[in-house]
Short mmCIF file of C-alpha atoms in Angstrom, two decimals:
data_model
loop_
_atom_site.label_atom_id
_atom_site.label_comp_id
_atom_site.label_asym_id
_atom_site.label_seq_id
_atom_site.Cartn_x
_atom_site.Cartn_y
_atom_site.Cartn_z
CA UNK A 1 165.26 69.50 50.23
CA UNK A 2 161.46 71.81 50.52
CA UNK A 3 159.96 71.59 53.71
CA UNK A 4 156.33 72.06 54.63
CA UNK A 5 155.03 72.27 57.93
CA UNK A 6 151.89 71.75 58.62
CA UNK A 7 149.99 74.66 59.48
CA UNK A 8 147.68 74.73 61.97
CA UNK A 9 145.72 77.54 63.68
CA UNK A 10 146.03 78.34 67.18
CA UNK A 11 144.23 80.83 68.95
CA UNK A 12 144.67 82.80 72.31
CA UNK A 13 141.95 84.51 73.57
CA UNK A 14 142.00 86.36 76.98
CA UNK A 15 139.12 87.16 78.73
CA UNK A 16 139.37 88.70 82.37
CA UNK A 17 137.56 86.68 84.65
CA UNK A 18 134.57 87.59 86.17
CA UNK A 19 135.05 85.57 88.99
CA UNK A 20 134.94 88.82 91.93
CA UNK A 21 138.78 89.13 93.13
CA UNK A 22 140.10 86.59 90.21
CA UNK A 23 142.93 88.24 88.46
CA UNK A 24 144.03 85.11 86.22
CA UNK A 25 143.57 85.80 82.52
CA UNK A 26 141.59 83.02 80.28
CA UNK A 27 143.56 82.74 77.38
CA UNK A 28 141.95 79.22 75.26
CA UNK A 29 143.91 77.91 72.90
CA UNK A 30 142.39 76.42 69.60
CA UNK A 31 144.43 73.80 68.34
CA UNK A 32 144.08 71.38 65.14
CA UNK A 33 144.16 67.30 66.23
CA UNK A 34 148.36 67.47 65.23
CA UNK A 35 149.31 69.07 68.18
CA UNK A 36 147.20 68.81 70.49
CA UNK A 37 148.42 66.32 72.75
CA UNK A 38 151.68 68.62 72.55
CA UNK A 39 149.47 71.12 73.74
CA UNK A 40 148.27 69.78 76.21
CA UNK A 41 151.22 68.97 78.17
CA UNK A 42 152.07 72.43 77.80
CA UNK A 43 149.50 73.51 79.44
CA UNK A 44 148.99 70.74 82.40
CA UNK A 45 153.44 71.88 82.78
CA UNK A 46 153.22 75.71 82.36
CA UNK A 47 150.35 76.10 84.63
CA UNK A 48 152.13 74.21 87.87
CA UNK A 49 154.45 77.85 88.43
CA UNK A 50 153.03 80.55 85.91
CA UNK A 51 149.54 80.71 88.66
CA UNK A 52 148.12 83.55 86.13
CA UNK A 53 146.47 82.47 83.33
CA UNK A 54 143.77 79.24 82.77
CA UNK A 55 144.16 78.15 79.93
CA UNK A 56 140.74 76.28 77.72
CA UNK A 57 141.50 73.95 74.74
CA UNK A 58 139.01 73.55 72.52
CA UNK A 59 138.56 73.07 67.92
CA UNK A 60 137.13 74.55 65.09
CA UNK A 61 137.34 78.00 63.39
CA UNK A 62 138.45 81.24 65.19
CA UNK A 63 136.18 83.40 65.93
CA UNK A 64 137.05 86.33 67.53
CA UNK A 65 141.41 86.93 65.83
CA UNK A 66 142.51 89.99 68.34
CA UNK A 67 144.33 87.82 70.79
CA UNK A 68 146.33 84.53 68.53
CA UNK A 69 148.64 82.14 67.56
CA UNK A 70 149.41 80.45 64.81
CA UNK A 71 151.46 77.51 63.28
CA UNK A 72 152.38 78.89 60.12
CA UNK A 73 154.57 77.69 57.27
CA UNK A 74 157.76 78.17 57.78
CA UNK A 75 158.40 79.97 54.24
CA UNK A 76 155.99 82.73 56.88
CA UNK A 77 159.01 85.96 57.25
CA UNK A 78 157.32 86.14 61.43
CA UNK A 79 156.99 83.06 62.34
CA UNK A 80 158.71 81.77 65.14
CA UNK A 81 159.99 77.86 65.35
CA UNK A 82 160.44 75.70 67.96
CA UNK A 83 160.14 71.88 66.49
CA UNK A 84 160.37 69.96 62.73
CA UNK A 85 157.76 66.57 61.75
CA UNK A 86 159.02 64.01 59.90
CA UNK A 87 157.47 62.04 57.21
CA UNK A 88 157.88 58.33 56.16
CA UNK A 89 156.19 55.59 53.36
CA UNK A 90 154.33 52.86 55.45
CA UNK A 91 152.14 49.51 55.01
CA UNK A 92 150.37 46.85 57.21
CA UNK A 93 152.58 44.19 58.19
CA UNK A 94 153.14 40.77 56.07
CA UNK A 95 150.27 42.61 53.69
CA UNK A 96 150.02 41.12 49.89
CA UNK A 97 152.47 45.25 49.60
CA UNK A 98 154.53 44.18 52.56
CA UNK A 99 155.03 41.40 50.75
CA UNK A 100 156.28 43.25 47.37
CA UNK A 101 157.37 45.38 49.37
CA UNK A 102 159.94 43.50 52.03
CA UNK A 103 163.32 42.86 50.16
CA UNK A 104 162.90 46.26 48.53
CA UNK A 105 164.47 48.78 49.18
CA UNK A 106 163.82 52.32 47.60
CA UNK A 107 165.28 55.35 46.90
CA UNK A 108 164.69 59.21 46.21
CA UNK A 109 164.22 58.56 42.32
CA UNK A 110 161.55 55.22 42.65
CA UNK A 111 160.01 56.21 45.98
CA UNK A 112 158.98 59.32 43.58
CA UNK A 113 158.04 57.03 41.05
CA UNK A 114 155.99 54.94 43.33
CA UNK A 115 153.46 57.62 44.88
CA UNK A 116 152.64 60.14 41.78
CA UNK A 117 151.88 60.37 38.47
CA UNK A 118 155.06 59.60 35.67
CA UNK A 119 155.50 63.39 34.10
CA UNK A 120 155.74 62.51 29.91
CA UNK A 121 158.32 64.20 30.23
CA UNK A 122 160.27 61.67 32.16
CA UNK A 123 162.56 58.95 30.93
CA UNK A 124 161.06 55.99 32.23
CA UNK A 125 157.96 56.17 32.04
CA UNK A 126 157.21 52.87 32.38
CA UNK A 127 155.61 51.47 36.15
CA UNK A 128 156.86 47.99 36.77
CA UNK A 129 154.61 45.58 37.61
CA UNK A 130 155.09 46.56 41.72
CA UNK A 131 153.94 49.94 41.27
CA UNK A 132 150.75 48.95 39.50
CA UNK A 133 149.97 46.23 41.70
CA UNK A 134 149.86 48.71 44.63
CA UNK A 135 146.95 51.20 45.66
CA UNK A 136 148.20 54.67 46.98
CA UNK A 137 147.00 56.62 49.39
CA UNK A 138 147.04 59.92 50.57
CA UNK A 139 145.38 62.36 52.97
CA UNK A 140 143.80 65.66 51.19
CA UNK A 141 143.86 68.13 54.04
CA UNK A 142 145.92 71.55 54.77
CA UNK A 143 148.04 70.02 57.08
CA UNK A 144 147.98 66.57 56.30
CA UNK A 145 151.27 65.47 56.27
CA UNK A 146 151.34 64.02 52.06
CA UNK A 147 151.60 67.82 52.07
CA UNK A 148 155.10 67.76 52.86
CA UNK A 149 156.30 64.69 51.25
CA UNK A 150 154.80 65.63 47.39
CA UNK A 151 157.24 69.17 48.58
CA UNK A 152 160.72 66.87 48.76
CA UNK A 153 159.88 65.01 45.80
CA UNK A 154 158.54 68.28 44.22
CA UNK A 155 155.12 67.54 42.84
CA UNK A 156 151.75 69.19 44.14
CA UNK A 157 149.46 67.17 45.97
CA UNK A 158 147.51 67.32 42.89
CA UNK A 159 149.35 64.06 41.19
CA UNK A 160 149.79 61.36 43.82
CA UNK A 161 148.45 58.60 42.74
CA UNK A 162 144.95 56.50 44.80
CA UNK A 163 142.96 58.05 46.73
CA UNK A 164 142.49 61.31 48.52
CA UNK A 165 141.70 60.60 52.06
CA UNK A 166 139.86 63.06 54.01
CA UNK A 167 140.09 63.54 58.13
CA UNK A 168 143.19 63.79 59.95
CA UNK A 169 146.23 61.46 58.61
CA UNK A 170 144.89 58.54 61.18
CA UNK A 171 142.48 57.25 58.42
CA UNK A 172 145.61 57.02 56.29
CA UNK A 173 145.75 53.86 58.53
CA UNK A 174 142.83 52.45 58.17
CA UNK A 175 142.46 52.41 54.96
CA UNK A 176 145.57 50.85 54.39
CA UNK A 177 144.78 48.06 56.71
CA UNK A 178 141.10 47.68 54.10
CA UNK A 179 143.14 47.19 51.39
CA UNK A 180 146.52 44.25 51.51
CA UNK A 181 147.92 46.09 49.13
CA UNK A 182 147.78 49.44 50.18
CA UNK A 183 150.61 52.17 50.81
CA UNK A 184 150.97 55.66 52.23
CA UNK A 185 153.07 58.01 53.80
CA UNK A 186 152.49 59.63 57.17
CA UNK A 187 153.97 61.78 60.56
CA UNK A 188 155.92 59.94 63.36
CA UNK A 189 153.05 60.37 65.61
CA UNK A 190 151.04 58.58 64.19
CA UNK A 191 153.36 56.04 63.02
CA UNK A 192 154.05 55.19 65.77
CA UNK A 193 152.83 54.14 69.28
CA UNK A 194 153.35 57.36 71.59
CA UNK A 195 153.52 55.47 75.25
CA UNK A 196 156.25 52.42 73.83
CA UNK A 197 157.73 54.10 71.57
CA UNK A 198 157.46 51.23 69.30
CA UNK A 199 155.23 51.44 65.68
CA UNK A 200 151.74 50.77 65.50
CA UNK A 201 150.45 47.15 65.39
CA UNK A 202 149.66 46.82 62.54
CA UNK A 203 152.41 48.87 60.51
CA UNK A 204 155.49 47.89 58.92
CA UNK A 205 158.44 50.87 57.17
CA UNK A 206 158.97 50.69 53.90
CA UNK A 207 162.46 49.97 53.34
CA UNK A 208 164.48 52.98 52.66
CA UNK A 209 167.55 53.30 50.66
CA UNK A 210 170.22 54.78 53.05
CA UNK A 211 172.96 54.20 55.08
CA UNK A 212 173.46 51.26 57.10
CA UNK A 213 173.65 52.78 60.44
CA UNK A 214 169.72 54.96 58.66
CA UNK A 215 168.57 51.31 57.43
CA UNK A 216 169.35 49.37 60.78
CA UNK A 217 168.21 52.80 62.09
CA UNK A 218 164.33 52.59 60.11
CA UNK A 219 164.55 48.54 60.15
CA UNK A 220 164.56 48.14 64.86
CA UNK A 221 161.92 50.67 64.57
CA UNK A 222 162.36 52.62 67.45
CA UNK A 223 161.37 55.78 68.05
CA UNK A 224 163.72 57.74 69.87
CA UNK A 225 166.50 56.15 68.10
CA UNK A 226 164.32 57.40 64.58
CA UNK A 227 164.22 61.28 66.43
CA UNK A 228 167.92 60.78 67.00
CA UNK A 229 169.12 60.00 63.57
CA UNK A 230 166.79 62.73 62.08
CA UNK A 231 168.01 65.22 64.32
CA UNK A 232 171.66 64.20 62.93
CA UNK A 233 171.27 63.34 59.47
CA UNK A 234 169.40 64.54 56.50
CA UNK A 235 167.76 62.23 53.64
CA UNK A 236 165.95 62.86 50.85
CA UNK A 237 163.79 59.80 51.00
CA UNK A 238 162.74 61.60 54.60
CA UNK A 239 161.43 64.42 54.69
CA UNK A 240 161.14 66.29 57.66
CA UNK A 241 159.28 70.38 58.02
CA UNK A 242 159.68 72.84 61.24
CA UNK A 243 156.63 73.29 62.90
CA UNK A 244 156.52 77.32 63.87
CA UNK A 245 153.87 79.75 65.32
CA UNK A 246 152.84 83.00 65.66
CA UNK A 247 151.56 85.76 67.78
CA UNK A 248 150.99 88.95 68.86
CA UNK A 249 154.04 90.75 70.29
CA UNK A 250 151.41 93.35 72.16
CA UNK A 251 149.77 91.28 74.22
CA UNK A 252 152.26 90.75 77.33
CA UNK A 253 150.18 87.09 78.79
CA UNK A 254 151.05 85.31 75.06
CA UNK A 255 154.36 86.39 74.61
CA UNK A 256 155.52 84.83 78.34
CA UNK A 257 153.56 81.57 77.41
CA UNK A 258 155.62 81.60 74.37
CA UNK A 259 159.06 82.08 75.55
CA UNK A 260 158.31 79.32 78.23
CA UNK A 261 157.69 77.46 75.06
CA UNK A 262 160.71 78.11 74.21
CA UNK A 263 162.42 77.41 76.17
CA UNK A 264 161.47 74.30 79.06
CA UNK A 265 158.65 73.05 76.49
CA UNK A 266 161.01 73.29 74.23
CA UNK A 267 161.83 70.06 75.98
CA UNK A 268 158.48 67.48 75.59
CA UNK A 269 158.77 67.97 71.40
CA UNK A 270 160.49 64.36 71.92
CA UNK A 271 157.67 62.58 73.66
CA UNK A 272 154.95 63.40 70.85
CA UNK A 273 156.92 62.02 67.86
CA UNK A 274 158.27 65.69 67.10
CA UNK A 275 161.91 66.36 66.34
CA UNK A 276 164.17 69.29 68.09
CA UNK A 277 165.37 72.01 66.38
CA UNK A 278 169.28 71.83 66.52
CA UNK A 279 170.56 74.77 69.29
CA UNK A 280 171.42 76.97 67.40
CA UNK A 281 168.45 77.47 65.42
CA UNK A 282 166.76 77.75 68.79
CA UNK A 283 167.86 80.13 70.32
CA UNK A 284 168.13 82.28 67.41
CA UNK A 285 164.14 82.00 67.21
CA UNK A 286 164.79 82.93 71.17
CA UNK A 287 166.62 86.21 70.20
CA UNK A 288 164.76 87.45 67.53
CA UNK A 289 161.05 86.56 69.30
CA UNK A 290 162.90 88.91 72.74
CA UNK A 291 163.66 91.54 69.83
CA UNK A 292 159.94 91.66 68.81
CA UNK A 293 158.18 91.40 71.55
CA UNK A 294 160.83 94.77 73.37
CA UNK A 295 159.88 96.29 70.04
CA UNK A 296 156.36 96.08 69.79
CA UNK A 297 156.01 97.35 73.60
#
């Protein structure tokens, strides 16, 4: 299964404090909305026991790249991965789209046909009545989960049917809530309320044709059960991608923070709707990071 990840810049600009006698370094974190809550949690927990840096979280384009951490695609050989995310198809409860789809279970082939313009060489070039009726909404940003979904089905994002929505993927939920025939795809953190761990009140997961246990877990729609399922099994119908980071290994402050993310910070990813890496892979990331840090000293 091809995987894609969000491409998210995280800039750490280190400056000596101007306050007389102060020893702390100021760390500026440049993040996108998709991981901002997790980064805020990291800062809160990290600074409880590490007092040699203060953190400022900002958004927007980086103006100083001397000290930088960037969330990267998994194809980048230098990226350090710390978590995964998953993408599911959704509609609005009790909508016309829900009524059309609730009695069906869609496999990978049917999902591809539903969301993407058919290739002229496909054996079956006719759209079903249901496919013709539904309105597809997808994200249009570089960080959108729509990119992972397209990669999973070996499609370009230009092949999506329907309308592309600019901005954060949370706007996809708004778009389908205003269209009785609207369907979309989104990541777990946008589909679920992270406090209650239940689906956002007006959303429903489109039924998928997977094994019986998986179907039951998705039907019950409890976030932590879905995370556990997807950490243990892979499905052609449910894309997952990795989230990683890249940073300057010369900078001891950055190295220290990244090591904490991989060891202590990793335990918070479930809280924010993300999947942990398999322990073997996480251990490999920690060892590789330590070796790169040592080599750069």
